[in-house]
Coordinates of C-alpha atoms and ligand atoms in Angstrom, one line a residue:
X3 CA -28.0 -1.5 13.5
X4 CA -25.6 -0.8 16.0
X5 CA -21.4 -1.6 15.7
X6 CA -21.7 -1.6 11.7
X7 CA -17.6 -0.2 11.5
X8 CA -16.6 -3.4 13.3
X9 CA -17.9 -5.7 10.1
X10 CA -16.1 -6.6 7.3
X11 CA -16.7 -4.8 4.1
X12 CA -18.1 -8.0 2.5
X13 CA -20.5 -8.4 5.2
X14 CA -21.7 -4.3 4.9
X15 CA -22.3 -5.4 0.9
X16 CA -24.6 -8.0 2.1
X17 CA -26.3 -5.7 4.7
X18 CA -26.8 -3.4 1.8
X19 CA -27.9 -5.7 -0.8
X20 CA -30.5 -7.2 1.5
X21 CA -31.9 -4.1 2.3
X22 CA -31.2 -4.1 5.8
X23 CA -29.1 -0.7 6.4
X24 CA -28.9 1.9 4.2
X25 CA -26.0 4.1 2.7
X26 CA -26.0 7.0 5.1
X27 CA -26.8 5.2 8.3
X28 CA -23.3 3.4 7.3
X29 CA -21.7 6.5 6.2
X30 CA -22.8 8.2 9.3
X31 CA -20.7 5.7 11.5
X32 CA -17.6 5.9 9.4
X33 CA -18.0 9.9 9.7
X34 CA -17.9 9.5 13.3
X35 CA -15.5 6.9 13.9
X36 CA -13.6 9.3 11.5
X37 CA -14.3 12.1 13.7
X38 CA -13.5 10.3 17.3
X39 CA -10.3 9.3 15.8
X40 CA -8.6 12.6 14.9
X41 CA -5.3 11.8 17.8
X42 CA -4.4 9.1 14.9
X43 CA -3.8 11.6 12.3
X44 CA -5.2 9.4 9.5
X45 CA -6.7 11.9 7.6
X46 CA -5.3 14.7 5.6
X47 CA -8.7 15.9 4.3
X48 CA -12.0 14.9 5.3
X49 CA -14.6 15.0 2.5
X50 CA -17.6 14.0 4.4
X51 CA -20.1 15.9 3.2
X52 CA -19.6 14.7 -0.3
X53 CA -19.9 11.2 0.8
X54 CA -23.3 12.4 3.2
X55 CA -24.8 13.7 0.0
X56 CA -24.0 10.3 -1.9
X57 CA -24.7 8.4 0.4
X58 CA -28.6 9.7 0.3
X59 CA -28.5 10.0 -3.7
X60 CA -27.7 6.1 -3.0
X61 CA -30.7 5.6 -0.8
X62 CA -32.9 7.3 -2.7
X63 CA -32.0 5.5 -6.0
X64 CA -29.7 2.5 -5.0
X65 CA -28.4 0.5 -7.5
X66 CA -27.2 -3.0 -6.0
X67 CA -26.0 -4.7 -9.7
X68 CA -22.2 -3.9 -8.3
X69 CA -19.6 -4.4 -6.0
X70 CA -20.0 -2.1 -3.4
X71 CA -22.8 -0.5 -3.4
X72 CA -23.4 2.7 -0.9
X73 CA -19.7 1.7 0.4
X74 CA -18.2 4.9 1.4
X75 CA -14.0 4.6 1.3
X76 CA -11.4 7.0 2.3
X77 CA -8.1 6.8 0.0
X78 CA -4.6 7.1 0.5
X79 CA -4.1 11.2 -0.7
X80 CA -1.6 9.9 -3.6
X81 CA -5.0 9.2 -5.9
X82 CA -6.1 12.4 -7.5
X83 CA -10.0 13.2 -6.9
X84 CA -11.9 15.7 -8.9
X85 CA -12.4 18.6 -6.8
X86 CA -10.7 17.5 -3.8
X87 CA -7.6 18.6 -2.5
X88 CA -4.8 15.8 -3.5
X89 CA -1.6 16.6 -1.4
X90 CA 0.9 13.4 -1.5
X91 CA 1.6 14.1 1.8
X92 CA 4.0 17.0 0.6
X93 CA 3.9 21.1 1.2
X94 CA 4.2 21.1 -2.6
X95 CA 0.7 20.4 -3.3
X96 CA -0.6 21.7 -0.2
X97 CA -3.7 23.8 -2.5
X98 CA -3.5 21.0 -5.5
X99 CA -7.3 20.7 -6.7
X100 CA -7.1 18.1 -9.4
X101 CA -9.4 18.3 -12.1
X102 CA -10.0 15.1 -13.1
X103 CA -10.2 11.5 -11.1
X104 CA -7.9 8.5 -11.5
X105 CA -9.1 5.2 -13.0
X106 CA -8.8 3.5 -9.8
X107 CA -10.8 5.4 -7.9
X108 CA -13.2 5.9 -10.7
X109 CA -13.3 2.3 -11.3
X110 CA -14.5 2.3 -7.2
X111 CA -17.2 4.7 -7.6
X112 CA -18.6 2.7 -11.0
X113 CA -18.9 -0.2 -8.6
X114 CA -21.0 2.5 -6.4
X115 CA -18.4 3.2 -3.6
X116 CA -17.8 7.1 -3.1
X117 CA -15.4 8.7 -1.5
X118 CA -14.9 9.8 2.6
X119 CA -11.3 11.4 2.4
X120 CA -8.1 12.3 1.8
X121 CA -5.8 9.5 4.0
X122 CA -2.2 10.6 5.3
X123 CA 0.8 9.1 3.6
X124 CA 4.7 9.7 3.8
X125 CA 5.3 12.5 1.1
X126 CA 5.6 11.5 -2.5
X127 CA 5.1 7.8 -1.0
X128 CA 8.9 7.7 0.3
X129 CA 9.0 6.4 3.5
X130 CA 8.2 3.3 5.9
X131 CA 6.7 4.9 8.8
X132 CA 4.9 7.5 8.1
X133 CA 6.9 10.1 9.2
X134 CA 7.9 12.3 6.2
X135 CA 4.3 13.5 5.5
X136 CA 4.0 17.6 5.4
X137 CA 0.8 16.8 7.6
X138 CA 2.5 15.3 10.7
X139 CA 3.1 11.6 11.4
X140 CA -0.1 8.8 11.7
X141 CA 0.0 6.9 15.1
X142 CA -0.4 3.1 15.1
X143 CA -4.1 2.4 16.5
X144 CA -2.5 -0.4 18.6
X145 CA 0.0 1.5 20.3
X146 CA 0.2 5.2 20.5
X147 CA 4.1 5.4 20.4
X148 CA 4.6 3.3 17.7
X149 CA 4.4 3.9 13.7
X150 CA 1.4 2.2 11.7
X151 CA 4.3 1.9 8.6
X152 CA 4.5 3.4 5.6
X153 CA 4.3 4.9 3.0
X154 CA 0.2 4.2 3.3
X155 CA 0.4 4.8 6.9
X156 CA -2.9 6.8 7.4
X157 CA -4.7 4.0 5.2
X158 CA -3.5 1.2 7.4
X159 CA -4.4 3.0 10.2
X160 CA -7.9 4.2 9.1
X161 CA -8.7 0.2 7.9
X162 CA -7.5 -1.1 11.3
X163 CA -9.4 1.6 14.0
X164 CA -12.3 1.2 12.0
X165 CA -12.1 4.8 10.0
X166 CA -13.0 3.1 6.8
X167 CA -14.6 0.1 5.6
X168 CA -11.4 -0.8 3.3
X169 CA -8.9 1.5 1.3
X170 CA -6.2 1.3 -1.4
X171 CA -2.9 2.2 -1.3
X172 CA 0.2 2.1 -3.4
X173 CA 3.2 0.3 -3.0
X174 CA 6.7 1.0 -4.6
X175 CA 8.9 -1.1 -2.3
X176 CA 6.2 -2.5 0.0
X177 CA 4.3 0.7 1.3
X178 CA 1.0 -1.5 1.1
X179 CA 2.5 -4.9 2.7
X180 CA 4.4 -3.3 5.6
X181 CA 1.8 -1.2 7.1
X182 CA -1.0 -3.8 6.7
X183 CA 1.7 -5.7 8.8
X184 CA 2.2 -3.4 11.3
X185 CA -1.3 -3.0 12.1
X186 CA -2.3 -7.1 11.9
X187 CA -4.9 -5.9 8.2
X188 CA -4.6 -7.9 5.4
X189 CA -2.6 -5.7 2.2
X190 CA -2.1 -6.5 -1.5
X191 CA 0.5 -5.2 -4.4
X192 CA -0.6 -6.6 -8.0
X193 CA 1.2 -7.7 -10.3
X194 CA 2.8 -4.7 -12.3
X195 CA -0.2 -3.2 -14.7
X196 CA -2.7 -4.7 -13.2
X197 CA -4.3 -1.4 -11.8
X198 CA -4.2 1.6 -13.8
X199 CA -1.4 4.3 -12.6
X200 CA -3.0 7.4 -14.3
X201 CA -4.1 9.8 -12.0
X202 CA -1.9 8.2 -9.0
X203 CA 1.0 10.8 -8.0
X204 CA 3.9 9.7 -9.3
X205 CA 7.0 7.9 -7.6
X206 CA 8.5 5.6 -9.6
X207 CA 7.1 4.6 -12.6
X208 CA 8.2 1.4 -13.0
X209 CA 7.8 0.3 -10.1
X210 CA 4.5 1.9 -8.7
X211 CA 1.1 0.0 -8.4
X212 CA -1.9 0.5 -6.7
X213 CA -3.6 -2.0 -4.2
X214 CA -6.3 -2.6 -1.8
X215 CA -5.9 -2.6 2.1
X216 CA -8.2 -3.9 4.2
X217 CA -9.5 -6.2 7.4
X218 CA -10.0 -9.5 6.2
X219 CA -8.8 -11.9 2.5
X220 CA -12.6 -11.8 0.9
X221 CA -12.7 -8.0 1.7
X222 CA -9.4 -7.7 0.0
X223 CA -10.4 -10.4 -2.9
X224 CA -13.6 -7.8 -3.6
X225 CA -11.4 -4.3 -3.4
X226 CA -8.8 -5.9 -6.1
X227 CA -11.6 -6.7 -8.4
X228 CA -13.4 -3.4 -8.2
X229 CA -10.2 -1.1 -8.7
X230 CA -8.3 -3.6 -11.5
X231 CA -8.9 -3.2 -15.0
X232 CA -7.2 -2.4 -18.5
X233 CA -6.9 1.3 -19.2
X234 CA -5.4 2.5 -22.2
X235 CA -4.1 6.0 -20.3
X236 CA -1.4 3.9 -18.8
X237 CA 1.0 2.3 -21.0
X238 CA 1.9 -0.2 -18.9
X239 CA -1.6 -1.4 -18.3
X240 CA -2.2 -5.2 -18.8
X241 CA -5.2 -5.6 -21.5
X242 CA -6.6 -8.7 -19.9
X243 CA -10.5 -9.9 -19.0
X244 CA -11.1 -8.6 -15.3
X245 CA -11.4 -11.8 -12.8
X246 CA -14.1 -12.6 -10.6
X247 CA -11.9 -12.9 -7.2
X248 CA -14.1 -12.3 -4.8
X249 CA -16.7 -14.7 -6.8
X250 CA -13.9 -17.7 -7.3
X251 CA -12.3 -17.2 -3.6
X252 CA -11.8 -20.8 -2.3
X253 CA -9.2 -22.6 0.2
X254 CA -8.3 -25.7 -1.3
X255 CA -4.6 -25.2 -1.4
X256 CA -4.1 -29.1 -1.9
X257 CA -0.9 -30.1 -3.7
X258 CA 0.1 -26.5 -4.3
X259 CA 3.7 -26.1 -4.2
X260 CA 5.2 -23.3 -1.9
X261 CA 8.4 -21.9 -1.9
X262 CA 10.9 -21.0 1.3
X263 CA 13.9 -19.2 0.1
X264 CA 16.7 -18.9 2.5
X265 CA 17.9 -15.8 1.9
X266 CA 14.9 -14.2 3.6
X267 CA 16.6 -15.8 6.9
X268 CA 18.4 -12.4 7.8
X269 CA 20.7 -11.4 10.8
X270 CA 19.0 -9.8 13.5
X271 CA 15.3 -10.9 13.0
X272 CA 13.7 -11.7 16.0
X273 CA 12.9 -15.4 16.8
X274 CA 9.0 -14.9 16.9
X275 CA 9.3 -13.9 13.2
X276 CA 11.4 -17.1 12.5
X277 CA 8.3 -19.0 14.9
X278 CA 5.5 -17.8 12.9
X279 CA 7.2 -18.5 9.3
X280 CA 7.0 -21.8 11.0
X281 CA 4.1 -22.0 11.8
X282 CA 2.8 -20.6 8.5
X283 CA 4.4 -23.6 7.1
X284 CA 2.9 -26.0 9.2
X285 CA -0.4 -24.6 8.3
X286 CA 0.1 -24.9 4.7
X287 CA 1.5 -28.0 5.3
X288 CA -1.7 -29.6 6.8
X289 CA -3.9 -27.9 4.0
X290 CA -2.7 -29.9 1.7
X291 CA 0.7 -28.0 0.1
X292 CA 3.6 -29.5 -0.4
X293 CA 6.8 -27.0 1.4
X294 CA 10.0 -26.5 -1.5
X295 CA 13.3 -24.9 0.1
X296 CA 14.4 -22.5 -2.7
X297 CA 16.9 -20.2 -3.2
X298 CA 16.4 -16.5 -4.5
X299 CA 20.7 -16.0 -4.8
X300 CA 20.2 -12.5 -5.6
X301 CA 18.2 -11.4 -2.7
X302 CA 20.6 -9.4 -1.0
X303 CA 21.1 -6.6 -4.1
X304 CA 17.2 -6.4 -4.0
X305 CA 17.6 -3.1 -1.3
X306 CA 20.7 -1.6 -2.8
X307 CA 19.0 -2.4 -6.5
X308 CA 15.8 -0.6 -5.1
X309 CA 17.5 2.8 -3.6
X310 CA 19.0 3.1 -7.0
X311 CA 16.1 2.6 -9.5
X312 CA 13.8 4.2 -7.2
X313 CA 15.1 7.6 -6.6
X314 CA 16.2 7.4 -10.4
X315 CA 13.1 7.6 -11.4
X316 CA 11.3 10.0 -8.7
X317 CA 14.1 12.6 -9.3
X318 CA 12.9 12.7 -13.0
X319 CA 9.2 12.2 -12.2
X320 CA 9.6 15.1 -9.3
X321 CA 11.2 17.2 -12.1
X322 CA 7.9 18.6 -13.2
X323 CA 7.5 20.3 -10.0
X324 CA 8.8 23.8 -10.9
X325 CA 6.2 26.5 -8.7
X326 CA 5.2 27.2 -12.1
X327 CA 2.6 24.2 -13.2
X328 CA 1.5 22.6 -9.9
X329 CA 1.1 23.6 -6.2
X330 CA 3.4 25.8 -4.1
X331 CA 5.5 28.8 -5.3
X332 CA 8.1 30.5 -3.5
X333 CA 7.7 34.3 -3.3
X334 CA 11.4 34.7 -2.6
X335 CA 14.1 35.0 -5.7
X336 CA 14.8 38.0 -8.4
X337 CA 14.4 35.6 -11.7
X338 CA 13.2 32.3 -13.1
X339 CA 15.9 30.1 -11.9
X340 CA 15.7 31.7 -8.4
X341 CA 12.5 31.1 -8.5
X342 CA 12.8 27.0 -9.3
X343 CA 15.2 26.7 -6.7
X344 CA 13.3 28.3 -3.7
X345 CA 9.8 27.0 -4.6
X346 CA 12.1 23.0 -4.6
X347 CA 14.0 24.3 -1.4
X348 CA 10.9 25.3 0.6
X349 CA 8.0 22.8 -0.9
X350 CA 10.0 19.6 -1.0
X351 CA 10.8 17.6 3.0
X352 CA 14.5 16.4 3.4
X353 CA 13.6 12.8 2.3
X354 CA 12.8 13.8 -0.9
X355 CA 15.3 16.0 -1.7
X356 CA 17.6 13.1 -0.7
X357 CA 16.0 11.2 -3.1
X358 CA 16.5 13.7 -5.8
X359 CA 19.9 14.1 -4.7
X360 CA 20.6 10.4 -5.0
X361 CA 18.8 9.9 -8.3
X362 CA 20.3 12.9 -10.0
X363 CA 23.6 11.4 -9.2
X364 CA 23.4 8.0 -10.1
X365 CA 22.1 8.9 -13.6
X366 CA 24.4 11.8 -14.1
X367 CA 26.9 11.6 -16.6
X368 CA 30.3 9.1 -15.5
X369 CA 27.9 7.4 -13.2
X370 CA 25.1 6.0 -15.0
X371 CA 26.8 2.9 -15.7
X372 CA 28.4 2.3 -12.8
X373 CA 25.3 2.8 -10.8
X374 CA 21.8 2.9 -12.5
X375 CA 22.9 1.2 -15.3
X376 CA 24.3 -1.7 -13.5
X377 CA 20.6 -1.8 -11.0
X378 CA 18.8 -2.2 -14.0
X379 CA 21.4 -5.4 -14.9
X380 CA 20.5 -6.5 -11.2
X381 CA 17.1 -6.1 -11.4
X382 CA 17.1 -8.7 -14.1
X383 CA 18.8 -11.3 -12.4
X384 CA 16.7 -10.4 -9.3
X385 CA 13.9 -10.9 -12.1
X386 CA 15.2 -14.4 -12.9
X387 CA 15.3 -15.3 -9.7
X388 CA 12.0 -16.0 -9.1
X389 CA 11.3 -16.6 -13.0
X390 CA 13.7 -19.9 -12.3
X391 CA 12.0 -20.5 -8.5
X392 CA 8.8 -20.4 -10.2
X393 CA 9.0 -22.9 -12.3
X394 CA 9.7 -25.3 -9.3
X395 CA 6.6 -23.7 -6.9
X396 CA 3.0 -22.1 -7.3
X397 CA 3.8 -19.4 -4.6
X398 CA 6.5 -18.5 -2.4
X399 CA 6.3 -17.7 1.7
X400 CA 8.0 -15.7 3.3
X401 CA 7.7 -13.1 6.6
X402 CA 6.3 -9.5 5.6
X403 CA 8.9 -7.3 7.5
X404 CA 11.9 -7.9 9.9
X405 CA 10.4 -6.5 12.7
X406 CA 7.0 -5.4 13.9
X407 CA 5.8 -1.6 14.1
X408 CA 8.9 0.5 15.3
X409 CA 8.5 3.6 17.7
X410 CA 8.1 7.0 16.8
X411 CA 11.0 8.8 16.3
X412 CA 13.4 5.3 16.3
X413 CA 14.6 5.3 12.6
X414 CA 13.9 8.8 11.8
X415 CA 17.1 10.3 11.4
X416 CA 18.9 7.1 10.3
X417 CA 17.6 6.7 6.3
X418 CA 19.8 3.2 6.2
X419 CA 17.9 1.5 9.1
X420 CA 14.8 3.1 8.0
X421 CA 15.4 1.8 4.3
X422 CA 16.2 -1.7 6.1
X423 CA 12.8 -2.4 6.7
X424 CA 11.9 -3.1 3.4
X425 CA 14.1 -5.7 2.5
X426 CA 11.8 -8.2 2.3
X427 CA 9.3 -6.3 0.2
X428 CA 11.5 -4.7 -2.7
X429 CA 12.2 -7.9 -4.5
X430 CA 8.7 -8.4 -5.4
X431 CA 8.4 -4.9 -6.9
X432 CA 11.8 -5.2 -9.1
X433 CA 10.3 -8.3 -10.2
X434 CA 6.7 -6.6 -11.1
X435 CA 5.2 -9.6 -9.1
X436 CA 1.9 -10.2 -6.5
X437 CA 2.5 -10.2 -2.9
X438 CA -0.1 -9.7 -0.3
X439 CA 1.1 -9.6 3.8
X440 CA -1.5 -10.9 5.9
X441 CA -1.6 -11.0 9.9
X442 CA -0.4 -13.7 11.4
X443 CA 0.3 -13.3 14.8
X444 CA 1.4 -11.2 17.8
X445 CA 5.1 -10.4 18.8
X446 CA 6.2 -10.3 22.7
X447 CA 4.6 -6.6 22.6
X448 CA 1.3 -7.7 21.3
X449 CA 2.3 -6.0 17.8
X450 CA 0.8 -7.3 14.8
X451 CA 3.5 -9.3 13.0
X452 CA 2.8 -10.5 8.9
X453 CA 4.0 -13.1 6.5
X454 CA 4.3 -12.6 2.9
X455 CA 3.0 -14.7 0.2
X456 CA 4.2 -14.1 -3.5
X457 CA 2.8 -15.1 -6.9
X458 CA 3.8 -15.7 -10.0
X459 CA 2.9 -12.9 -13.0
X460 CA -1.0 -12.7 -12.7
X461 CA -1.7 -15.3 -10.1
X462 CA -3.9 -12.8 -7.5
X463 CA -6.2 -15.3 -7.1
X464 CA -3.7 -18.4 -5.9
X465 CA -2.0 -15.6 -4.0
X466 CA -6.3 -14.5 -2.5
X467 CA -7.3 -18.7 -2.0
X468 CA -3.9 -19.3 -0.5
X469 CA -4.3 -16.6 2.2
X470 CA -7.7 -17.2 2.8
X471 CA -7.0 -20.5 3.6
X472 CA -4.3 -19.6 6.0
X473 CA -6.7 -16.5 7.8
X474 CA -8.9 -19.3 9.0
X475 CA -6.4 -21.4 10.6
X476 CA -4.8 -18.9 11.7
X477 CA -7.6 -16.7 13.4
X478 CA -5.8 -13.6 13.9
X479 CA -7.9 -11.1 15.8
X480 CA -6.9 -7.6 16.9
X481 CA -7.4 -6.5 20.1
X482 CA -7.8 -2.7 20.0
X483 CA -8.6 -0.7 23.2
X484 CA -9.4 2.4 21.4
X485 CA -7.4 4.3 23.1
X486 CA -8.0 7.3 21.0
X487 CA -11.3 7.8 21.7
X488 CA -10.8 8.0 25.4
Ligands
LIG7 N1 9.7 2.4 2.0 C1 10.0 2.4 0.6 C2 10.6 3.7 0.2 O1 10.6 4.6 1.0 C3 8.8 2.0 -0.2 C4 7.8 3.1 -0.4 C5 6.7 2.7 -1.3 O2 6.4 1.6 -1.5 N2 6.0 3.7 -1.7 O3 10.9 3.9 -1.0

């Protein structure tokens, strides 16, 4: 069957189950889409012949009772895979063989997916473009000058030129929502504990969470529900029966209640962003929802909140990397502590180590409580925010990002515009809350712009039947040239 990369993952599944292709004639495409699209930079390591060999174990013995069967799925390189290389993005775990698998992947490859590589991603997942990876930046597949966001940069960009069926990513402050937006594919953060953490590199703990990233809602519905799941290795899991989504995915939206707050109305964002809110009204509007103005008073702490608690916690999660337990050593120094400082000098990029830098401070002695201490009082009221909004509306509305996909090079050596971008994406995290960004329209470059829905505690599938309902009216399509391959 020819053109099988330009189907949606759900429609593969059903090529599968019914026989029609097989694993590896599927696997083969993605291998050479894979291959033809090495100018993007998506991939820091390729594991095709891993996924060749399963794909003809799954042909010879197929097993369609699950998910996604014979699915072959490149990852964002912040999942650690048994046996292959898991890097983070970061010279610091540039030889890192993990010897063990983490429960979201593993929970993809019980549903008989394997994996097809190692995706590109900014190191230790701090950054919004992209561009803080060891490995080099990933180019947008719409536009060769521009950024595909970040920090799962190499998975947006793999979903949307057709490198991958689907993918996961994680998102801390909106590293899954922002790049799905800047490159028009459909991204979603669970609610806090809904998908294991253990085995995923760690950024910040308590805000971290894994989530799938892909082309279309159902494709997105079926990715959630293959990776989610209780797991006692993580504390913080949720112990709760596993949801059909894909199975219950419907768009009757009628006399839902959605919620515009009015803080998310900032200075500077361009008019076709305030257009297609709009419009993403209008749409809900005429499907039956009822449109609440709220207010979220708090909003505007949510970035300072996030750049407090965030590198808080990475610059005690980063601790452990020492040149004596994982990765990269330096050979320079005369003792121990010589040693430490080198191997953190040379292995870590200058985003992290600012990072560490600001973390260290803010919970160092006579600043705790003027800084991290007063964030985590913020965070609450952030928290309450939407606990109080929520008890008015079923979902809130909002744009995914200020602005579409920024050019390479534009933010890089300006951290506070950079850090900018995510301001309407942190909140959600603070809060531990669902929020998917699907496409939605173009901007006056032909750049994939997306608007944000967000759920209460555990609502995925309002957040899933809300979206789907809006991707058919609105009937985004991408138009790639595939200029790569040229
Ligand atoms: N851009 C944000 C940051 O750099 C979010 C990153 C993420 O979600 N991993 O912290």
């Amino acid at each position: 069957m020819s053109n099988l990369s330009d189907k949606t993952l759900t429609e593969l599944v059903g090529l599968i189950k019914s026989k029609q292709i097989k694993s590896e004639e599927l696997t083969d495409e993605f291998i050479a889409n894979s291959q033809k699209g090495k100018k993007l930079n998506a991939y820091i390591t390729e594991s095709f012949d891993i996924a060749k060999n399963k794909a003809k174990q799954f042909d010879v013995k197929p097993n369609f009772d699950c998910l996604l069967p014979g699915v072959p799925l490149a990852v964002k390189d912040l999942f650690c895979t048994n046996g292959v290389k898991t890097t983070a993005g970061s010279k610091m775990l540039e030889n890192f063989i993990p010897n063990y698998e983490s429960t979201v992947t593993t929970n993809l490859w019980n549903e008989g997916a394997f994996l097809l590589g190692k995706l590109n991603c900014d190191e230790y997942a701090m950054g919004s473009s992209n561009e803080t990876s060891f490995y080099g930046n990933v180019i947008n597949p719409l536009e060769d000058k521009v950024v595909p966001g970040g920090s799962s940069g190499g998975s947006a960009a793999a979903v949307c030129a057709n490198l991958t069926p689907a993918t996961i990513g994680t998102d801390t402050g909106g590293s899954i929502r922002q790049p799905a937006s800047f490159t028009g594919t459909v991204g979603l953060k669970p609610t806090y504990g809904l998908c294991s953490r253990w085995g995923i590199v760690a950024f910040a703990s308590s805000l971290d969470q894994a989530g799938p990233m892909t082309k279309t809602v159902s494709d997105c519905a079926l990715m959630l529900e293959a990776m989610c799941g209780f797991d006692p290795k993580d504390s913080t899991s949720i112990d709760k029966k596993k949801e059909n989504y894909s199975k219950n995915l419907n768009k009757n939206i009628k006399g839902l209640k959605i919620g515009i707050p009015k803080e998310y109305r900032v200075d500077g964002m361009p008019n076709e962003i305030e257009t297609l809110w709009e419009e993403g009204k209008k749409i809900l509007k005429n499907g039956g929802a009822e449109i609440i103005d709220i207010s979220l008073p708090h909003t505007e702490y949510a970035l300072p909140t996030y750049y407090i608690v965030a590198p808080a916690e990475a610059s005690s999660n980063l601790a452990r990397y020492d040149g004596v337990r994982y990765g990269f050593r330096s050979s320079k120094g005369n003792n121990l502590v010589e040693m430490y400082e080198n191997t953190r000098s040379e292995g870590f990029g200058d985003e992290v180590k600012r990072r560490i830098l600001i973390g260290t401070y803010v919970l160092s002695s006579g600043y705790y409580d003027a800084y991290y201490l007063k964030a985590q009082k913020v965070r609450q009221l952030i928290k309450k925010d939407f606990d109080d909004s929520f008890k008015k509306v079923d979902a809130i509305l909002t744009p995914s990002a200020p602005s579409s996909a920024f050019k390479i090079g534009e933010k890089k050596d300006d951290p506070i515009s950079m850090y900018l971008n995510d301001v309407f994406t942190v909140p959600v995290n603070l809060a531990g809350l669902p929020a998917m960004s699907i496409p939605a329209g173009l901007d006056k470059n032909k750049l994939p712009l997306g608007l944000q829905l967000i759920g209460k505690p555990l609502a995925e599938q309002t957040l899933l039947n809300i979206a789907f309902s809006m991707e058919e009216k609105i009937n985004f399509k991408l138009n790639i040239n595939k200029w790569w391959e040229k």
